[in-house]
Coordinates of C-alpha atoms in Angstrom, one line a residue:
X1 CA 54.6 23.8 8.7
X2 CA 55.9 21.1 7.7
X3 CA 55.6 18.9 4.0
X4 CA 53.9 16.5 6.3
X5 CA 51.8 18.4 7.8
X6 CA 50.5 20.1 5.1
X7 CA 49.7 16.9 3.4
X8 CA 47.3 15.6 6.6
X9 CA 45.4 18.8 6.6
X10 CA 45.1 18.4 2.9
X11 CA 44.1 14.8 3.0
X12 CA 41.4 16.3 6.2
X13 CA 40.3 19.0 3.9
X14 CA 40.0 16.6 0.6
X15 CA 38.5 13.9 3.3
X16 CA 35.6 16.6 4.5
X17 CA 35.0 18.4 1.0
X18 CA 33.8 14.6 0.3
X19 CA 31.8 13.7 3.3
X20 CA 30.0 17.0 3.1
X21 CA 29.6 16.4 -1.0
X22 CA 27.4 13.2 -0.4
X23 CA 26.1 14.4 2.7
X24 CA 24.4 17.1 0.6
X25 CA 23.3 14.8 -2.0
X26 CA 22.2 12.2 0.0
X27 CA 19.9 14.0 2.4
X28 CA 17.4 12.9 5.3
X29 CA 14.7 15.3 3.8
X30 CA 14.0 15.9 1.1
X31 CA 10.9 18.5 -0.5
X32 CA 9.7 18.1 -3.7
X33 CA 6.8 21.2 -5.2
X34 CA 4.2 21.7 -7.3
X35 CA 5.9 24.5 -9.3
X36 CA 9.8 23.0 -7.8
X37 CA 12.4 21.3 -10.4
X38 CA 14.6 18.2 -10.2
X39 CA 17.8 19.9 -11.2
X40 CA 17.8 21.3 -7.4
X41 CA 19.3 19.5 -4.8
X42 CA 15.5 19.0 -3.3
X43 CA 15.9 21.5 0.1
X44 CA 13.4 23.4 1.4
X45 CA 14.7 26.5 -0.2
X46 CA 15.4 24.3 -3.3
X47 CA 12.6 21.8 -3.6
X48 CA 12.6 19.0 -6.4
X49 CA 9.7 18.9 -8.6
X50 CA 8.9 15.2 -8.8
X51 CA 9.1 12.6 -6.1
X52 CA 11.3 10.3 -9.1
X53 CA 13.7 13.2 -8.5
X54 CA 14.3 13.2 -4.9
X55 CA 14.1 9.4 -5.0
X56 CA 18.4 9.4 -5.6
X57 CA 19.0 13.1 -3.1
X58 CA 17.6 10.8 -0.2
X59 CA 19.8 8.8 1.9
X60 CA 18.4 5.4 2.6
X61 CA 16.4 5.2 5.7
X62 CA 15.6 8.9 4.3
X63 CA 12.2 10.9 4.2
X64 CA 10.1 12.5 1.0
X65 CA 8.1 15.7 2.4
X66 CA 5.6 17.8 -0.1
X67 CA 5.9 21.8 0.3
X68 CA 1.9 21.8 -1.5
X69 CA -0.7 19.1 -3.0
X70 CA 0.1 18.5 -6.4
X71 CA 1.0 15.9 -8.6
X72 CA 4.1 14.0 -7.6
X73 CA 4.2 11.4 -10.7
X74 CA 5.0 7.5 -10.4
X75 CA 8.2 6.4 -8.4
X76 CA 10.5 3.5 -7.9
X77 CA 11.4 2.5 -4.4
X78 CA 14.7 1.7 -4.4
X79 CA 15.9 1.9 -0.5
X80 CA 14.2 1.9 3.0
X81 CA 12.4 5.8 2.8
X82 CA 8.9 7.5 3.7
X83 CA 7.0 8.7 1.3
X84 CA 4.7 10.8 3.9
X85 CA 2.1 13.4 1.3
X86 CA 0.2 15.3 3.8
X87 CA 1.1 19.3 3.6
X88 CA -0.2 22.1 5.8
X89 CA -3.1 23.1 3.0
X90 CA -3.8 18.6 1.1
X91 CA -1.7 16.1 -0.1
X92 CA 0.0 14.7 -2.5
X93 CA -1.1 12.8 -5.4
X94 CA -0.3 10.5 -8.2
X95 CA -1.9 10.3 -12.1
X96 CA -1.4 6.7 -12.9
X97 CA -2.0 6.4 -16.1
X98 CA 0.4 5.4 -19.0
X99 CA 2.1 3.2 -16.4
X100 CA 2.0 -0.1 -14.8
X101 CA 2.3 1.1 -11.6
X102 CA 2.1 4.4 -9.5
X103 CA 4.5 3.3 -6.7
X104 CA 7.1 0.4 -7.4
X105 CA 8.6 -1.2 -3.6
X106 CA 11.4 -3.6 -5.0
X107 CA 14.6 -3.4 -2.9
X108 CA 17.1 -5.7 -3.8
X109 CA 21.0 -3.8 -2.4
X110 CA 21.4 -1.1 0.3
X111 CA 22.0 -1.8 3.5
X112 CA 19.0 -2.6 4.6
X113 CA 18.2 -4.6 1.8
X114 CA 16.9 -7.8 4.4
X115 CA 15.2 -6.2 6.5
X116 CA 14.2 -2.6 4.9
X117 CA 10.8 -0.6 5.8
X118 CA 9.3 1.7 3.4
X119 CA 6.2 4.4 4.8
X120 CA 3.2 5.1 2.0
X121 CA 1.9 8.2 4.1
X122 CA -1.1 11.0 2.9
X123 CA -0.7 9.7 -0.7
X124 CA -3.9 9.5 -2.9
X125 CA -3.2 8.0 -6.0
X126 CA -6.0 8.2 -8.9
X127 CA -6.8 6.6 -12.0
X128 CA -8.3 7.1 -15.3
X129 CA -11.2 4.6 -15.7
X130 CA -13.3 7.6 -15.4
X131 CA -12.0 9.4 -18.5
X132 CA -14.2 9.7 -21.8
X133 CA -11.1 7.6 -23.0
X134 CA -9.2 5.2 -20.6
X135 CA -7.5 2.9 -22.8
X136 CA -6.4 -0.4 -21.7
X137 CA -3.0 0.2 -19.2
X138 CA -4.0 -2.3 -16.3
X139 CA -2.3 0.3 -13.4
X140 CA -1.8 -0.7 -10.0
X141 CA -0.7 2.1 -7.7
X142 CA 1.8 0.3 -5.3
X143 CA 2.8 -2.4 -7.2
X144 CA 5.8 -4.3 -4.2
X145 CA 8.5 -6.9 -5.3
X146 CA 11.0 -7.3 -2.8
X147 CA 10.3 -5.4 0.7
X148 CA 11.0 -6.7 4.7
X149 CA 8.0 -4.7 5.6
X150 CA 5.5 -1.9 3.9
X151 CA 3.9 0.4 6.5
X152 CA 0.8 2.2 3.9
X153 CA -1.2 4.5 6.3
X154 CA -3.7 6.7 5.6
X155 CA -3.9 6.1 1.8
X156 CA -6.2 7.0 -1.3
X157 CA -7.5 4.2 -3.9
X158 CA -8.8 5.8 -7.1
X159 CA -10.5 5.3 -10.5
X160 CA -7.2 2.2 -11.4
X161 CA -8.2 -0.5 -14.0
X162 CA -5.3 -2.5 -12.1
X163 CA -5.4 -2.5 -8.0
X164 CA -4.9 -0.5 -5.4
X165 CA -1.5 -2.1 -3.8
X166 CA -0.4 -5.6 -5.4
X167 CA 2.2 -8.3 -3.9
X168 CA 1.9 -10.2 -7.0
X169 CA 4.8 -13.2 -6.8
X170 CA 6.5 -11.7 -3.8
X171 CA 10.3 -12.7 -4.6
X172 CA 10.5 -13.1 0.0
X173 CA 8.8 -13.6 2.7
X174 CA 7.4 -9.6 3.5
X175 CA 5.0 -8.8 6.1
X176 CA 2.1 -5.6 4.9
X177 CA 0.2 -2.7 7.0
X178 CA -2.5 -1.0 5.1
X179 CA -4.2 1.2 8.0
X180 CA -7.4 3.4 7.7
X181 CA -7.5 3.9 3.3
X182 CA -9.9 4.2 0.9
X183 CA -10.1 1.7 -2.2
X184 CA -12.6 3.7 -4.3
X185 CA -14.2 2.4 -7.7
X186 CA -10.4 0.3 -8.0
X187 CA -9.9 -3.3 -10.0
X188 CA -8.8 -5.2 -6.8
X189 CA -7.8 -3.2 -3.9
X190 CA -5.8 -5.6 -2.5
X191 CA -3.7 -8.7 -3.9
X192 CA -1.5 -11.0 -2.0
X193 CA 0.8 -13.2 -2.9
X194 CA 4.0 -14.8 -3.3
X195 CA 7.0 -17.6 -4.7
X196 CA 9.2 -17.7 -1.7
X197 CA 8.4 -17.6 1.9
X198 CA 5.1 -15.9 3.4
X199 CA 3.6 -12.6 3.0
X200 CA 1.6 -11.5 5.9
X201 CA -0.8 -8.3 5.7
X202 CA -3.0 -6.8 8.6
X203 CA -5.7 -4.5 7.3
X204 CA -6.9 -3.0 9.3
X205 CA -9.9 0.7 9.2
X206 CA -10.3 0.4 5.1
X207 CA -12.9 0.8 3.2
X208 CA -13.7 -0.8 -0.2
X209 CA -16.0 0.0 -2.8
X210 CA -17.1 -0.8 -6.2
X211 CA -14.4 -2.9 -8.9
X212 CA -14.1 -6.8 -8.5
X213 CA -12.8 -7.4 -5.3
X214 CA -12.1 -6.1 -2.5
X215 CA -9.3 -8.0 -0.9
X216 CA -7.9 -11.4 -2.8
X217 CA -5.7 -13.6 -1.5
X218 CA -3.9 -17.2 -2.8
X219 CA -0.8 -18.8 -2.8
X220 CA 1.5 -18.4 0.5
X221 CA -1.0 -15.7 2.1
X222 CA -1.9 -14.4 5.7
X223 CA -4.4 -11.5 5.4
X224 CA -6.3 -10.5 8.8
X225 CA -8.7 -8.2 7.6
X226 CA -10.6 -5.9 10.9
X227 CA -12.2 -2.5 11.0
X228 CA -13.2 -2.3 7.8
X229 CA -16.2 -2.2 5.2
X230 CA -17.1 -3.7 2.0
X231 CA -19.3 -1.9 -0.5
X232 CA -20.9 -2.5 -4.0
X233 CA -18.4 -4.7 -5.3
X234 CA -19.8 -6.5 -8.6
X235 CA -19.2 -9.9 -9.8
X236 CA -18.6 -13.0 -8.2
X237 CA -15.3 -12.1 -6.9
X238 CA -15.7 -11.0 -4.4
X239 CA -15.3 -8.2 -1.5
X240 CA -13.3 -11.4 0.0
X241 CA -12.0 -14.0 -1.9
X242 CA -9.5 -16.7 -0.8
X243 CA -8.0 -19.2 -2.9
X244 CA -5.7 -21.8 -2.6
X245 CA -2.6 -21.3 -0.3
X246 CA -3.8 -18.5 1.8
X247 CA -5.5 -18.2 6.0
X248 CA -8.2 -14.8 5.8
X249 CA -9.2 -13.5 8.9
X250 CA -12.1 -11.0 8.4
X251 CA -13.4 -10.0 12.1
X252 CA -15.0 -6.3 12.9
X253 CA -16.1 -5.7 9.5
X254 CA -19.3 -4.7 7.1
X255 CA -20.1 -5.8 3.9
X256 CA -23.4 -4.4 2.4
X257 CA -24.9 -4.4 -1.3
X258 CA -21.7 -6.8 -2.8
X259 CA -22.5 -9.1 -5.1
X260 CA -20.8 -11.7 -3.6
X261 CA -19.6 -10.6 0.1
X262 CA -17.1 -13.8 0.9
X263 CA -15.9 -16.4 -1.9
X264 CA -13.9 -19.7 0.1
X265 CA -12.4 -20.3 -3.0
X266 CA -9.9 -22.7 -1.1
X267 CA -7.6 -21.9 1.1
X268 CA -8.6 -20.9 4.7
X269 CA -11.4 -18.6 5.6
X270 CA -12.1 -17.1 9.5
X271 CA -14.8 -15.5 10.0
X272 CA -16.2 -13.6 14.0
X273 CA -18.1 -10.8 14.8
X274 CA -18.9 -8.9 11.3
X275 CA -22.8 -7.9 9.7
X276 CA -24.0 -9.1 5.8
X277 CA -26.1 -6.9 4.6
X278 CA -28.0 -6.9 1.5
X279 CA -25.8 -9.1 -0.5
X280 CA -26.7 -10.9 -3.3
X281 CA -24.8 -14.0 -2.2
X282 CA -23.2 -13.3 1.7
X283 CA -20.5 -16.6 1.6
X284 CA -19.9 -18.7 -1.2
X285 CA -18.5 -22.3 -0.2
X286 CA -17.1 -23.2 3.9
X287 CA -15.3 -20.8 5.2
X288 CA -13.5 -22.5 8.8
X289 CA -15.1 -21.7 11.2
X290 CA -18.3 -19.2 11.5
X291 CA -18.8 -17.2 14.6
X292 CA -21.1 -14.2 16.1
X293 CA -22.3 -12.5 11.9
X294 CA -25.2 -11.5 11.7
X295 CA -26.8 -12.0 8.4
X296 CA -29.9 -10.2 6.8
X297 CA -31.2 -8.8 3.7
X298 CA -29.3 -11.5 1.5
X299 CA -30.3 -13.0 -0.9
X300 CA -28.5 -16.5 0.4
X301 CA -26.3 -16.5 3.2
X302 CA -24.3 -19.2 2.1
X303 CA -22.7 -21.9 4.0
X304 CA -21.7 -21.5 7.5
X305 CA -20.8 -23.3 10.4
X306 CA -20.7 -22.6 14.3
X307 CA -21.9 -19.4 14.1
X308 CA -25.2 -17.1 15.2
X309 CA -27.3 -16.0 12.7
X310 CA -29.3 -12.9 13.3
X311 CA -32.1 -11.9 11.1

């Protein structure tokens, strides 16, 4: 073999080895297990122990899956990816305690920085406000700072001193879908607002129980709620609270046993085909429109217009 051929051969071998190293270090699918170790490569046969340990070994656009139901720790997501907590015998969980957020989503770099999609599926996020000494940490379930699109599907948020999902002063326009999720004893289920661009959110087939508010929207937020239930929210913040600069549309949903079901404290609220049962106040403030809603057993129905009230 001539010297030039040897050089070319060695160069190709080096590049192939380098590519294999990158591919090995950044797999499109990685695995975690309650008996894993974060020094592992996060393969199925050598899983990591935590979501945080698997992040650096998962390629942009990849997926992290658990091999067994366990607690996998708080994590910051900085690139497009999927966290799917579903296993054959249960869901993955995160104990949200001693940290401000269980899951942070903040994508500021990467090939897909301007169109990154993050999917959170089949996760249980547990807080500690039922513990004998819960402490004063206002722990949030999912805190979103910057992402093009967030999908939260079939997740459970329980006993959080903070909020379930927080879009708190988003850095840019974003779209969020929240589907088939359960918010139980959470301060606010969903908080939406942005300082730049429009935050558009769709909430469908979700359940909000307890806490001070189910959905709270403010500046530059548009929220569409459908086929959901709101019960036992405890203060005048309301199951649905709209403040200046937001639009909230609510349809085909049930409000039962809340202190205040809908609080129009600014912004625009449209209600259609909802049921208001046994609330202290069904609506506080005046919605822009309220059509074909049913009111029964509320202490005060509130101010509504363009509505068919069924007692």
